[in-house]
mmCIF file of C-alpha atoms in Angstrom:
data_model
loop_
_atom_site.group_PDB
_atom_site.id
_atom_site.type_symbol
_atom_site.label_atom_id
_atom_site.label_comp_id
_atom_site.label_asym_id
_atom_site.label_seq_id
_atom_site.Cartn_x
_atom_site.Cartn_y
_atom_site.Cartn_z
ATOM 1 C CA UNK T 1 40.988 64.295 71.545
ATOM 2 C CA UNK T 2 43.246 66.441 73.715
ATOM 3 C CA UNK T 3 42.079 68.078 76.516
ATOM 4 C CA UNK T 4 44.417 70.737 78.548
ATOM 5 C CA UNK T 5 45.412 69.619 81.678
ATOM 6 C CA UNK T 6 45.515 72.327 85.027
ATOM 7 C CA UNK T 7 48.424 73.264 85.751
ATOM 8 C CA UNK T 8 50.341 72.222 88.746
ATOM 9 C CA UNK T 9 50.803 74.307 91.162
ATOM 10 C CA UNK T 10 54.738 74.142 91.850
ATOM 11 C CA UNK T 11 57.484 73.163 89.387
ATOM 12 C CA UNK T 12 57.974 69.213 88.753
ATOM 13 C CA UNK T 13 61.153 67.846 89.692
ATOM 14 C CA UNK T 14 62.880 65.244 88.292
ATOM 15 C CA UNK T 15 62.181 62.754 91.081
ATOM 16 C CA UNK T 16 58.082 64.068 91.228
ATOM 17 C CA UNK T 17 58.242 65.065 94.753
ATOM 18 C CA UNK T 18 54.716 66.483 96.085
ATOM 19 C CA UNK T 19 55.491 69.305 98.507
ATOM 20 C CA UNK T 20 54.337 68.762 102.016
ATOM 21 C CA UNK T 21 52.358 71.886 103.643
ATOM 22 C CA UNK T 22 53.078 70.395 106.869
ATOM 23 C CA UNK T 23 56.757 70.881 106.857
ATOM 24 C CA UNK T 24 57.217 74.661 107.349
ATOM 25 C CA UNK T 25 56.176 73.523 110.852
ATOM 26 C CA UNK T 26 59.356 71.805 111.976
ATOM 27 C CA UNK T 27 61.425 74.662 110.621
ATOM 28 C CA UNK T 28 63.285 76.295 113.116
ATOM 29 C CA UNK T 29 63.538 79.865 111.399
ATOM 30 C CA UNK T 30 66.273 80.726 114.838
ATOM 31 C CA UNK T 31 68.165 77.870 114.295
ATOM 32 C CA UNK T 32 71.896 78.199 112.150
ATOM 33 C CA UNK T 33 71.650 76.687 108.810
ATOM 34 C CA UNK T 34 74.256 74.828 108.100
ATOM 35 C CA UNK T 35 75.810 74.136 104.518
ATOM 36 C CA UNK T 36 76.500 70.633 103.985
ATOM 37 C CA UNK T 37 80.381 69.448 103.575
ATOM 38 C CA UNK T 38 79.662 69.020 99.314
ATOM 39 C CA UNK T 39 78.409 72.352 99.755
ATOM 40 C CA UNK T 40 81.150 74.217 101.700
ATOM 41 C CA UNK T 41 83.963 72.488 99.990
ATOM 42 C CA UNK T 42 82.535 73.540 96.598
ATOM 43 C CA UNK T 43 82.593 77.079 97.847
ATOM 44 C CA UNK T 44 86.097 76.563 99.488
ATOM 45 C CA UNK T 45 87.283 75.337 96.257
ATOM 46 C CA UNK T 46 85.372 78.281 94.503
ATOM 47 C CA UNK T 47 87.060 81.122 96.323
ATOM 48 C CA UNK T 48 90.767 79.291 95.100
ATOM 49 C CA UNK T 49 89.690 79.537 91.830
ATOM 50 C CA UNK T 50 88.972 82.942 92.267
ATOM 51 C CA UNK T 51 92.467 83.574 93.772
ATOM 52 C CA UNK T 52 94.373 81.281 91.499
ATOM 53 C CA UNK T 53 92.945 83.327 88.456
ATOM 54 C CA UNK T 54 92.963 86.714 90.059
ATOM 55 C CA UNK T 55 96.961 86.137 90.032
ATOM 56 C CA UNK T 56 96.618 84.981 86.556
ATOM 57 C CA UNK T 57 94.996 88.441 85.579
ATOM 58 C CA UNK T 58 97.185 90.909 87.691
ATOM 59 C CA UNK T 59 100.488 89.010 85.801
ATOM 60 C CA UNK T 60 98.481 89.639 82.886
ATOM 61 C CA UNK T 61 98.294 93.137 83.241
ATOM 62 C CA UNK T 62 101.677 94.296 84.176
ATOM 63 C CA UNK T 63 102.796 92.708 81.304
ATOM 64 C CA UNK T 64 100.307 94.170 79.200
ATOM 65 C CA UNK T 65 98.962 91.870 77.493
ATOM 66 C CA UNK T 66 95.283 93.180 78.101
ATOM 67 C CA UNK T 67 93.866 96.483 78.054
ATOM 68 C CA UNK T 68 92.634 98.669 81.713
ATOM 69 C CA UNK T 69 88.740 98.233 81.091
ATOM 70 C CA UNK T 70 89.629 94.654 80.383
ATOM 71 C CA UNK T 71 91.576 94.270 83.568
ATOM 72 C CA UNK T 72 88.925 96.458 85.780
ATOM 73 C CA UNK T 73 86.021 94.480 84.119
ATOM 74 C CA UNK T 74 87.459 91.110 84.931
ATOM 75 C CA UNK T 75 88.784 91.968 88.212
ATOM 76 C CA UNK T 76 85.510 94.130 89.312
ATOM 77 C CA UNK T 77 83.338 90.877 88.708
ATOM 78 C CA UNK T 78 85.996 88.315 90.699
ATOM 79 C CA UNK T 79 86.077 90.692 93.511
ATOM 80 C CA UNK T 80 82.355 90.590 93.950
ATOM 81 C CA UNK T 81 82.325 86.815 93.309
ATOM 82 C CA UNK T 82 84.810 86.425 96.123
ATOM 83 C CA UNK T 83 82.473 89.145 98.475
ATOM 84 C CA UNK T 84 79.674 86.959 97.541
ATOM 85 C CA UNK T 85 80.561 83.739 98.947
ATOM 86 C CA UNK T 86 82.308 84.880 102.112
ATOM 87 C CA UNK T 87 78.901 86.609 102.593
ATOM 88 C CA UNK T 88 77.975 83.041 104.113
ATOM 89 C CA UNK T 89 78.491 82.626 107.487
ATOM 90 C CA UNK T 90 79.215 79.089 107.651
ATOM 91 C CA UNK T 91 81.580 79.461 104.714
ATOM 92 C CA UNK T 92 83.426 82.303 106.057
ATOM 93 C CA UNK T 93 83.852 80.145 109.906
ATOM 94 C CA UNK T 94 85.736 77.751 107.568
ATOM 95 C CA UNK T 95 87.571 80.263 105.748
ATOM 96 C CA UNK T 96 88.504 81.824 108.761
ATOM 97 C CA UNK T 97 90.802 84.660 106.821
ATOM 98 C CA UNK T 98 92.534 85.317 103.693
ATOM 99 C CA UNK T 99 95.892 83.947 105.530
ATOM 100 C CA UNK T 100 94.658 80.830 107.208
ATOM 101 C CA UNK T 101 93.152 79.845 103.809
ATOM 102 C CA UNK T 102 96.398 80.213 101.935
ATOM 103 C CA UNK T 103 98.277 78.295 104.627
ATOM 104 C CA UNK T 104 95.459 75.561 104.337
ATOM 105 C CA UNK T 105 95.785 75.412 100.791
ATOM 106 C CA UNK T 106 99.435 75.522 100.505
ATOM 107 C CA UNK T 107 99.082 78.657 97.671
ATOM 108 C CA UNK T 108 101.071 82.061 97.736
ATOM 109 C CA UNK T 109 100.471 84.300 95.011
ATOM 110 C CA UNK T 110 101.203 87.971 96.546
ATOM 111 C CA UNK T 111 99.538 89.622 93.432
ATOM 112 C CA UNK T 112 96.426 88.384 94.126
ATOM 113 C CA UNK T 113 96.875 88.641 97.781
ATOM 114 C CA UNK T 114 97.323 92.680 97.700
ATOM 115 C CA UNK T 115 94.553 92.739 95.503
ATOM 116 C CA UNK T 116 92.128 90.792 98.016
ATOM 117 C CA UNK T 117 93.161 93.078 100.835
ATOM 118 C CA UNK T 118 92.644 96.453 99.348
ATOM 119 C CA UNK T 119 89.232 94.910 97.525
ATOM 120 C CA UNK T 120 89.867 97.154 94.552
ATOM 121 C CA UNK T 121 91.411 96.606 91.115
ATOM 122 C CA UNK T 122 94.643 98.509 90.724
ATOM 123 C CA UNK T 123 93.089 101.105 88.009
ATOM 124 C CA UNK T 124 90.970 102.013 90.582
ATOM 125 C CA UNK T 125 94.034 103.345 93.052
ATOM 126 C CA UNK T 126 95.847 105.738 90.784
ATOM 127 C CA UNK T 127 94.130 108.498 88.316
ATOM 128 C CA UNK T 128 93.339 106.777 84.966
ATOM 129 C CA UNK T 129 95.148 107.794 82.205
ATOM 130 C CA UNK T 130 93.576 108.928 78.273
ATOM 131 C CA UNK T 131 95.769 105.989 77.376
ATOM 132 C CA UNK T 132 98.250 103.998 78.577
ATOM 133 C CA UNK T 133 101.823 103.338 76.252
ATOM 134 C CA UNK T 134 103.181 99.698 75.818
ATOM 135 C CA UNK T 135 106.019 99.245 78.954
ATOM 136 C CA UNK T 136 108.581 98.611 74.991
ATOM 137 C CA UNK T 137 107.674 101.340 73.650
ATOM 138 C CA UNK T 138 109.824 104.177 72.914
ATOM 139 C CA UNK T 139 109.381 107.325 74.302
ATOM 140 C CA UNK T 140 108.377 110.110 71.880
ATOM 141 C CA UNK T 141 111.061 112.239 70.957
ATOM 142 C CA UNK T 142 111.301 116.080 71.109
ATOM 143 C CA UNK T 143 111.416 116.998 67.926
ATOM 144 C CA UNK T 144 108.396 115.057 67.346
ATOM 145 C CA UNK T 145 105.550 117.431 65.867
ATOM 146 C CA UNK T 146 102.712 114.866 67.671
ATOM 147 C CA UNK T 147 101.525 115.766 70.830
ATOM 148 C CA UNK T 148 100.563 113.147 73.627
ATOM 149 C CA UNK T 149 96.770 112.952 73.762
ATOM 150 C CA UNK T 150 94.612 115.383 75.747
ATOM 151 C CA UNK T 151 92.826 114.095 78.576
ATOM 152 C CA UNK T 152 89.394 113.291 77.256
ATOM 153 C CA UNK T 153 86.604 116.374 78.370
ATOM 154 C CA UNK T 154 84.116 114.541 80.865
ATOM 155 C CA UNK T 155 80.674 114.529 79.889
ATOM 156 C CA UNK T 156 77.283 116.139 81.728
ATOM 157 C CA UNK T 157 76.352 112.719 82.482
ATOM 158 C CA UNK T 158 79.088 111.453 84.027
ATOM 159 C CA UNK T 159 79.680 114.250 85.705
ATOM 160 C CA UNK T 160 76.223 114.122 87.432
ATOM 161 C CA UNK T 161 76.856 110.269 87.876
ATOM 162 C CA UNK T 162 79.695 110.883 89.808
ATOM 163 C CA UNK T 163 78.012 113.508 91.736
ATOM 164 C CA UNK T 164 74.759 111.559 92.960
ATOM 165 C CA UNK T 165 77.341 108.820 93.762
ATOM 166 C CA UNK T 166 78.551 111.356 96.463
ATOM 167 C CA UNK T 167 75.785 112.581 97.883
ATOM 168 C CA UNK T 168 74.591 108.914 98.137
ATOM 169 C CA UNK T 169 77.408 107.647 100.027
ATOM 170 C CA UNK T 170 77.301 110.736 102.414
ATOM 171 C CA UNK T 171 74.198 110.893 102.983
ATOM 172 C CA UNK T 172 74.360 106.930 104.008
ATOM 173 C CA UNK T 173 76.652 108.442 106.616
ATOM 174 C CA UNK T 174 74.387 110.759 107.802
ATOM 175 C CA UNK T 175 71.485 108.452 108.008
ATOM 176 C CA UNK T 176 73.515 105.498 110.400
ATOM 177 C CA UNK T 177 74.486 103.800 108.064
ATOM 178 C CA UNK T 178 77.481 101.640 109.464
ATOM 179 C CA UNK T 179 78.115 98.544 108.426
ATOM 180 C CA UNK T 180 80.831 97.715 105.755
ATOM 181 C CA UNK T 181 77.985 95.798 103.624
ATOM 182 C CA UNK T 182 76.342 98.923 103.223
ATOM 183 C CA UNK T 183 78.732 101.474 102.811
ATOM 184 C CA UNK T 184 81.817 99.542 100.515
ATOM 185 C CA UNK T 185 79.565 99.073 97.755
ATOM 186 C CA UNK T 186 78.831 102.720 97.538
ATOM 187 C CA UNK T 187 81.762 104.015 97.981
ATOM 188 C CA UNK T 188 83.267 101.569 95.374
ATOM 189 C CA UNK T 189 80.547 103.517 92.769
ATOM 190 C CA UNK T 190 82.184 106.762 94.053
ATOM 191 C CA UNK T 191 85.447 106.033 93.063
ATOM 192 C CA UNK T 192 84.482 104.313 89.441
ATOM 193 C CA UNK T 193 82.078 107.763 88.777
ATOM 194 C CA UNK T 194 84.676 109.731 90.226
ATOM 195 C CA UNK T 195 87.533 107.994 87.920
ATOM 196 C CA UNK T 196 86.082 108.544 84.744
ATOM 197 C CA UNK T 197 85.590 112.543 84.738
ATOM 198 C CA UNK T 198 89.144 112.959 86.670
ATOM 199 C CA UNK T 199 91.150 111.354 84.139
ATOM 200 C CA UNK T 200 94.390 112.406 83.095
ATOM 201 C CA UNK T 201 95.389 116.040 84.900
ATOM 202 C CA UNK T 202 91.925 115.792 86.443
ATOM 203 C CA UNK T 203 93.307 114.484 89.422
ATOM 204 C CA UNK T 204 91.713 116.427 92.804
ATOM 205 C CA UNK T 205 92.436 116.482 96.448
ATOM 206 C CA UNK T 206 90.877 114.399 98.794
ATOM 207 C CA UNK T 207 90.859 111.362 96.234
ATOM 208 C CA UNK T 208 93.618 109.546 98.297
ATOM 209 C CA UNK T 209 90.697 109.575 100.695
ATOM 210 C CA UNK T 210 88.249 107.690 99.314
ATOM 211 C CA UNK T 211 90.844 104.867 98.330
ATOM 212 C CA UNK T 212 91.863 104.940 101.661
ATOM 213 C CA UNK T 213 88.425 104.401 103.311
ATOM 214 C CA UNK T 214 87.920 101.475 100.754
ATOM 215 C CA UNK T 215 90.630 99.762 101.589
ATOM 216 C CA UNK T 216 89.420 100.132 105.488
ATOM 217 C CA UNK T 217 86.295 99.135 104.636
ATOM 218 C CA UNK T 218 87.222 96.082 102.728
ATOM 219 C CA UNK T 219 89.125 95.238 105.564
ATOM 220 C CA UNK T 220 86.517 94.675 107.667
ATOM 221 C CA UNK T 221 83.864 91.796 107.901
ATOM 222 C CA UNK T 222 80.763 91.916 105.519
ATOM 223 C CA UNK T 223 78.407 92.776 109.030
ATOM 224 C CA UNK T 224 80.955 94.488 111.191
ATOM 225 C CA UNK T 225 80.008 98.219 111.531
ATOM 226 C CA UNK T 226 82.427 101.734 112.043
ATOM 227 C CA UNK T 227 81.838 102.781 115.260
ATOM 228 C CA UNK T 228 80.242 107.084 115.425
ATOM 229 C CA UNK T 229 83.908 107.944 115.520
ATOM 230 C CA UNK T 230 85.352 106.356 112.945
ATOM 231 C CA UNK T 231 81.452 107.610 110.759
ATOM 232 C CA UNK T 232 82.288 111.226 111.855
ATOM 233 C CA UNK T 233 85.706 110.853 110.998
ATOM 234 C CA UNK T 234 84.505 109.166 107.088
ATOM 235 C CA UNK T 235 82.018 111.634 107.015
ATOM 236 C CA UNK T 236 84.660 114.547 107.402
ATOM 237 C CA UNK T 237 86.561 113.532 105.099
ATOM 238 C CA UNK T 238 84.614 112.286 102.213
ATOM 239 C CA UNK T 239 82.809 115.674 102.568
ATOM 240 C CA UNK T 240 86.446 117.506 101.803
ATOM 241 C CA UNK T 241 86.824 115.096 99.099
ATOM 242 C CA UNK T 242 83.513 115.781 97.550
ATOM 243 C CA UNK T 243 84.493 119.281 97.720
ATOM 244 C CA UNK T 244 88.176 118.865 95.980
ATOM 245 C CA UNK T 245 86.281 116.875 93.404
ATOM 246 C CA UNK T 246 84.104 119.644 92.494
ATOM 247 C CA UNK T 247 86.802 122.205 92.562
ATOM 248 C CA UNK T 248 87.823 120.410 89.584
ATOM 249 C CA UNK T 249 84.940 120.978 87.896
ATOM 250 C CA UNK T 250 85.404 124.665 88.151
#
């Protein structure tokens, strides 16, 4: 007859190791962890697969051969891959920077390079278009009774999307926050709300500044923190740019 065993109170492994309770005690909770060498060189060789194949996709999309929310999608998700393991410490001490790495591993690729350093994919620095023509195609001529497609009308919701994006990311400012882990992310959500309701002639003043500050931010390590200057100065500015962006609106 079966009878139902209790459960066990942690998950088996494979080699039926019993947990000790007594070995929280020797861990040093101050002391550096360190990742061992099979563990840093897999995330060494990580980050040059993200590189190697972040080329691959900006070559990709200056020929065309995939479509902008492709590209963005693709390159939105490598960028935070890449984020994500230099949020180590003891990886980034043996990544050291984006320059020493490529000298290290004997690579090049500028696409992927400019990419890296301004932490953003390239949709995200110029006003998206309702649609983008193959670089072959021919233009449209004038006698031609079709006219290029209107800019597509934002809707309520991404309107208001774009606007609580703003008034998080200041108000972040305005409560201390400092530190480039805090405030990129944020601002990258401004720029992606802001991008689809200014499409096409939707373009507004002050935009130039938010691509700006992400380009500073991404510039700077994931813990390293804008002194009050450089806040008040982000804070001035974003608050003009929230201000062109609802002119737009108008």
């Amino acid at each position: 007859m079966y009878t139902s065993q209790r459960p066990l109170p942690y998950a088996p492994t494979p080699y039926s190791y019993t947990p000790n309770p007594t070995l929280s005690a020797t861990i040093n909770l101050d002391e550096e962890v360190r990742l061992p060498p099979s563990d840093l060189n897999d995330s060494l060789s990580e980050i040059y697969s993200i590189i190697t194949t972040l080329d691959g996709l900006e070559k990709a999309y200056i020929k065309d051969s995939i479509t902008e929310s492709e590209y963005s999608e693709v390159c939105t998700r490598l960028l935070k891959q890449y984020n994500s393991i230099l949020s180590d410490e003891g990886v980034m001490k043996a990544f050291v920077g984006l320059d020493e790495f490529k000298r290290e591993w004997d690579i090049d690729l500028p696409r992927a390079t400019e990419r890296l350093r301004t932490g953003l994919p390239a949709t995200a620095l110029s006003t998206p278009t309702p649609s983008t023509p193959h670089p072959h195609s021919h233009p449209p001529s004038s006698t031609s009774h079709h006219p290029p497609p209107a800019a597509p009308h934002p809707t309520p919701a991404s309107i208001l999307l774009a606007t609580e994006n703003f008034i998080t990311f200041l108000d972040a400012l305005k409560l201390s926050y400092r530190s480039k882990d805090q405030l990129h992310p944020l601002l990258s959500e401004v720029i992606t709300s802001v991008n689809a309701v200014t499409a096409g002639a939707r373009d507004f003043e002050g935009r130039g500044k938010i691509v700006a500050w992400l380009i500073r931010l991404n510039g700077m390590r994931a813990t390293e923190e804008l002194g009050e200057e450089e806040a008040r100065e982000c804070l001035f500015e974003m608050e003009g740019a929230y201000r062109g962006f609802k002119g737009v609106l108008d």
